[in-house]
Structures are given as structure tokens and as C-alpha cells.
Amino acid sequence: MDGIDRAILRHLQEDGRMTATALAQEVGLTLAPCHRRLRELETSGVIRGYRADVDPAKINLGFEALVFVTLKDRQNMKAFEIEVTKSAQIVDAQRLFGDPDFLLRVVVADLPAYQHFYDEVLIALPGVEKLTSTIVMKNLKSGGRLPI
């Protein structure tokens, strides 16, 4: 990966809908080499995909909670991870080093919807010993870009 590839990635992080023509112009390439580099970045998995940045509050998903999860033991870890990836309300999930074991970001409509999700889904996840929730008051920064 060279400076031009990094410039391509910086521009696409800012505007994933940028046309290849505009991108080529921004990074100082002609169209064909820019297309080739884009395909290589996509094929190699450097670019994982393109998506829209949706405002959750505008689609009635304005309640967000961070949930720290401690598992009883490691025997259920794989099953837990599989179930977490199936839940649409869990929009981010990280396995942590140390205690707790996982951090989940949950997005739902409101507090009653979160209570229902907590009671029906989170508690039932395989191997859960302890759940600790923190309600997000305000998002200061989201969808951060990688420092390329």
C-alpha cells in the first residue's frame, strides 16, 4: 500500500459515494489506474464495503445503551458470539481483554423497548453471568474515520 492507496482510502472515508472520476482527480491518477487500485483494495479486503450513515433518531431508534457482559465461563463463548451477531439491535460488539468479557452497543426505540430487549434477549444469551448497562446521553463522535 502506497501513498496513493492511502489517499484513496482517506477520500472514500469522507465520501463513499465519490465517483471514480472525481476520486482519480483528487489523488492525481487517470481513471483506469484509479479503477484498478479500487478493485485491488476491495478484492484484498482493505475496503470492506460501502454503506449509508443513518441517523438512528430519525428512524425511531433514538435510545442507545452500552452493555458490559461477563460470561460464567469460556465454554459458551462461541455460542454467545454467534447469537450476538444475529441480533439487529446489537449494532457493535467487541470482545475485551480482561473483565468484562464483551462490550455491546444496543440501539432501540426507547427505554421500554430496551427493557424488553434486556429481559428477552440479553439475559438469554448463552453463558451470561452479569450484565451492566450504561445509557448513552449524547453521542459526541461516531462513525470515526481511521487515521490513514
Coordinates of N, CA and C in Angstrom, one line a residue, residues 23-104:
L23 N -12.6 10.8 -7.7 CA -11.6 10.2 -6.9 C -10.2 10.2 -7.6
A24 N -10.2 9.8 -8.9 CA -9.0 9.8 -9.7 C -8.4 11.2 -9.7
Q25 N -9.2 12.2 -9.9 CA -8.8 13.6 -10.0 C -8.2 14.0 -8.6
E26 N -8.8 13.7 -7.5 CA -8.3 14.1 -6.2 C -7.0 13.5 -5.9
V27 N -6.7 12.2 -6.3 CA -5.5 11.5 -6.0 C -4.4 11.6 -7.1
G28 N -4.7 12.3 -8.2 CA -3.7 12.6 -9.2 C -3.5 11.4 -10.1
L29 N -4.6 10.6 -10.4 CA -4.5 9.5 -11.3 C -5.4 9.7 -12.5
T30 N -5.2 8.9 -13.5 CA -6.2 8.9 -14.6 C -7.3 7.8 -14.1
L31 N -8.4 7.7 -14.9 CA -9.5 6.9 -14.4 C -9.1 5.4 -14.4
A32 N -8.4 4.8 -15.4 CA -8.2 3.4 -15.4 C -7.3 2.9 -14.2
P33 N -6.2 3.6 -14.0 CA -5.4 3.2 -12.8 C -6.1 3.3 -11.5
C34 N -7.0 4.3 -11.4 CA -7.8 4.5 -10.2 C -8.7 3.4 -10.0
H35 N -9.4 3.0 -11.1 CA -10.3 1.8 -11.0 C -9.6 0.6 -10.6
R36 N -8.4 0.4 -11.2 CA -7.6 -0.8 -10.9 C -7.3 -0.8 -9.4
R37 N -6.8 0.3 -8.8 CA -6.5 0.3 -7.4 C -7.7 0.1 -6.5
L38 N -8.8 0.7 -6.9 CA -10.1 0.5 -6.1 C -10.4 -1.0 -6.1
R39 N -10.4 -1.7 -7.3 CA -10.7 -3.1 -7.3 C -9.7 -3.9 -6.4
E40 N -8.4 -3.6 -6.5 CA -7.4 -4.3 -5.6 C -7.7 -4.1 -4.1
L41 N -8.1 -2.8 -3.8 CA -8.4 -2.5 -2.4 C -9.7 -3.3 -1.9
E42 N -10.6 -3.4 -2.8 CA -11.9 -4.2 -2.5 C -11.6 -5.7 -2.4
T43 N -10.9 -6.2 -3.4 CA -10.6 -7.6 -3.5 C -9.7 -8.1 -2.4
S44 N -8.8 -7.3 -1.9 CA -7.9 -7.7 -0.8 C -8.6 -7.6 0.5
G45 N -9.8 -6.9 0.6 CA -10.5 -6.8 1.8 C -10.1 -5.5 2.6
V46 N -9.3 -4.7 2.0 CA -8.9 -3.4 2.7 C -10.2 -2.6 2.8
I47 N -10.9 -2.5 1.7 CA -12.2 -1.8 1.7 C -13.3 -3.0 1.9
R48 N -13.9 -2.9 3.0 CA -14.9 -4.0 3.4 C -16.3 -3.8 2.8
G49 N -16.6 -2.5 2.4 CA -17.9 -2.3 1.9 C -18.2 -0.8 1.9
Y50 N -19.4 -0.5 1.4 CA -19.9 0.9 1.4 C -21.3 0.9 2.0
R51 N -21.6 1.9 2.8 CA -22.9 1.9 3.5 C -23.3 3.4 3.8
A52 N -24.6 3.5 4.0 CA -25.1 4.8 4.3 C -24.9 5.1 5.8
D53 N -24.7 6.3 6.2 CA -24.6 6.7 7.6 C -26.0 7.2 8.0
V54 N -26.8 6.4 8.7 CA -28.2 6.7 9.0 C -28.3 7.3 10.4
D55 N -29.1 8.3 10.6 CA -29.3 8.9 11.9 C -30.4 8.1 12.6
P56 N -30.0 7.4 13.7 CA -30.9 6.5 14.4 C -32.2 7.2 14.9
A57 N -32.1 8.4 15.4 CA -33.2 9.1 15.9 C -34.3 9.4 14.9
K58 N -33.8 9.5 13.6 CA -34.8 9.8 12.5 C -35.6 8.6 12.1
I59 N -35.1 7.4 12.6 CA -35.9 6.2 12.2 C -36.4 5.5 13.5
N60 N -36.6 6.3 14.5 CA -37.2 5.8 15.8 C -36.3 4.8 16.5
L61 N -35.0 5.1 16.5 CA -34.1 4.2 17.2 C -33.2 5.2 18.0
G62 N -33.8 6.1 18.8 CA -33.0 7.1 19.5 C -32.5 6.7 20.9
F63 N -32.7 5.5 21.3 CA -32.2 5.1 22.6 C -31.0 4.1 22.4
E64 N -29.9 4.5 23.1 CA -28.7 3.7 22.9 C -28.2 3.3 24.3
A65 N -27.7 2.1 24.5 CA -27.1 1.6 25.7 C -25.8 0.9 25.4
L66 N -24.9 1.0 26.3 CA -23.7 0.2 26.2 C -23.8 -0.8 27.3
V67 N -23.6 -2.1 26.9 CA -23.8 -3.2 27.8 C -22.5 -4.0 28.0
F68 N -22.0 -4.0 29.2 CA -20.8 -4.8 29.6 C -21.3 -6.2 30.0
V69 N -20.7 -7.2 29.4 CA -21.1 -8.6 29.6 C -20.0 -9.4 30.2
T70 N -20.2 -10.1 31.3 CA -19.3 -11.1 31.8 C -19.9 -12.4 31.7
L71 N -19.2 -13.4 31.1 CA -19.6 -14.7 30.9 C -19.3 -15.6 32.2
K72 N -20.0 -16.6 32.4 CA -19.8 -17.5 33.5 C -18.5 -18.3 33.3
D73 N -18.3 -18.7 32.1 CA -17.0 -19.5 31.7 C -16.8 -19.3 30.2
R74 N -15.7 -19.9 29.8 CA -15.4 -19.8 28.4 C -16.1 -20.8 27.5
Q75 N -16.8 -21.8 28.1 CA -17.4 -22.8 27.3 C -18.5 -22.3 26.4
N76 N -19.1 -21.2 26.8 CA -20.2 -20.7 25.9 C -19.8 -19.5 25.1
M77 N -18.5 -19.2 25.0 CA -18.1 -18.0 24.3 C -18.5 -18.0 22.8
K78 N -18.2 -19.1 22.1 CA -18.5 -19.2 20.7 C -20.0 -19.1 20.5
A79 N -20.8 -19.8 21.3 CA -22.3 -19.7 21.1 C -22.8 -18.3 21.4
F80 N -22.2 -17.6 22.4 CA -22.5 -16.2 22.7 C -22.2 -15.3 21.5
E81 N -21.0 -15.5 21.0 CA -20.6 -14.6 19.8 C -21.6 -14.8 18.6
I82 N -21.9 -16.0 18.4 CA -22.8 -16.3 17.3 C -24.2 -15.7 17.5
E83 N -24.7 -15.8 18.7 CA -26.1 -15.2 19.0 C -26.0 -13.7 18.9
V84 N -24.9 -13.1 19.4 CA -24.8 -11.6 19.3 C -24.8 -11.1 17.9
T85 N -24.1 -11.8 17.0 CA -24.1 -11.4 15.6 C -25.4 -11.5 14.9
K86 N -26.3 -12.3 15.4 CA -27.7 -12.4 14.8 C -28.6 -11.3 15.2
S87 N -28.3 -10.6 16.3 CA -29.2 -9.6 16.8 C -29.1 -8.2 16.0
A88 N -30.1 -7.7 15.4 CA -30.1 -6.5 14.7 C -30.0 -5.3 15.7
Q89 N -30.4 -5.4 16.9 CA -30.4 -4.3 17.9 C -29.0 -4.1 18.4
I90 N -28.2 -5.2 18.4 CA -26.8 -5.0 18.8 C -26.0 -4.6 17.6
V91 N -25.6 -3.3 17.5 CA -25.0 -2.8 16.3 C -23.5 -2.8 16.4
D92 N -22.9 -2.9 17.6 CA -21.5 -3.1 17.7 C -21.2 -4.1 18.8
A93 N -20.2 -4.9 18.7 CA -19.8 -5.8 19.7 C -18.3 -6.0 19.7
Q94 N -17.7 -5.9 20.9 CA -16.3 -6.1 21.0 C -16.0 -7.1 22.1
R95 N -15.1 -8.1 21.8 CA -14.6 -9.0 22.8 C -13.5 -8.3 23.5
L96 N -13.5 -8.2 24.8 CA -12.5 -7.4 25.5 C -11.4 -8.3 26.2
F97 N -10.3 -7.7 26.4 CA -9.2 -8.4 27.2 C -9.4 -8.1 28.6
G98 N -9.6 -9.1 29.4 CA -9.9 -8.8 30.9 C -11.3 -8.9 31.2
D99 N -11.7 -8.2 32.3 CA -13.1 -8.2 32.7 C -13.7 -6.8 32.5
P100 N -14.8 -6.7 31.9 CA -15.8 -7.7 31.5 C -15.3 -8.3 30.2
D101 N -16.0 -9.3 29.7 CA -15.6 -10.1 28.5 C -16.0 -9.4 27.2
F102 N -17.2 -8.7 27.2 CA -17.7 -8.1 26.0 C -18.3 -6.7 26.3
L103 N -18.2 -5.9 25.2 CA -18.9 -4.6 25.2 C -19.9 -4.6 24.0
L104 N -21.2 -4.4 24.3 CA -22.2 -4.4 23.2 C -22.8 -3.0 23.2

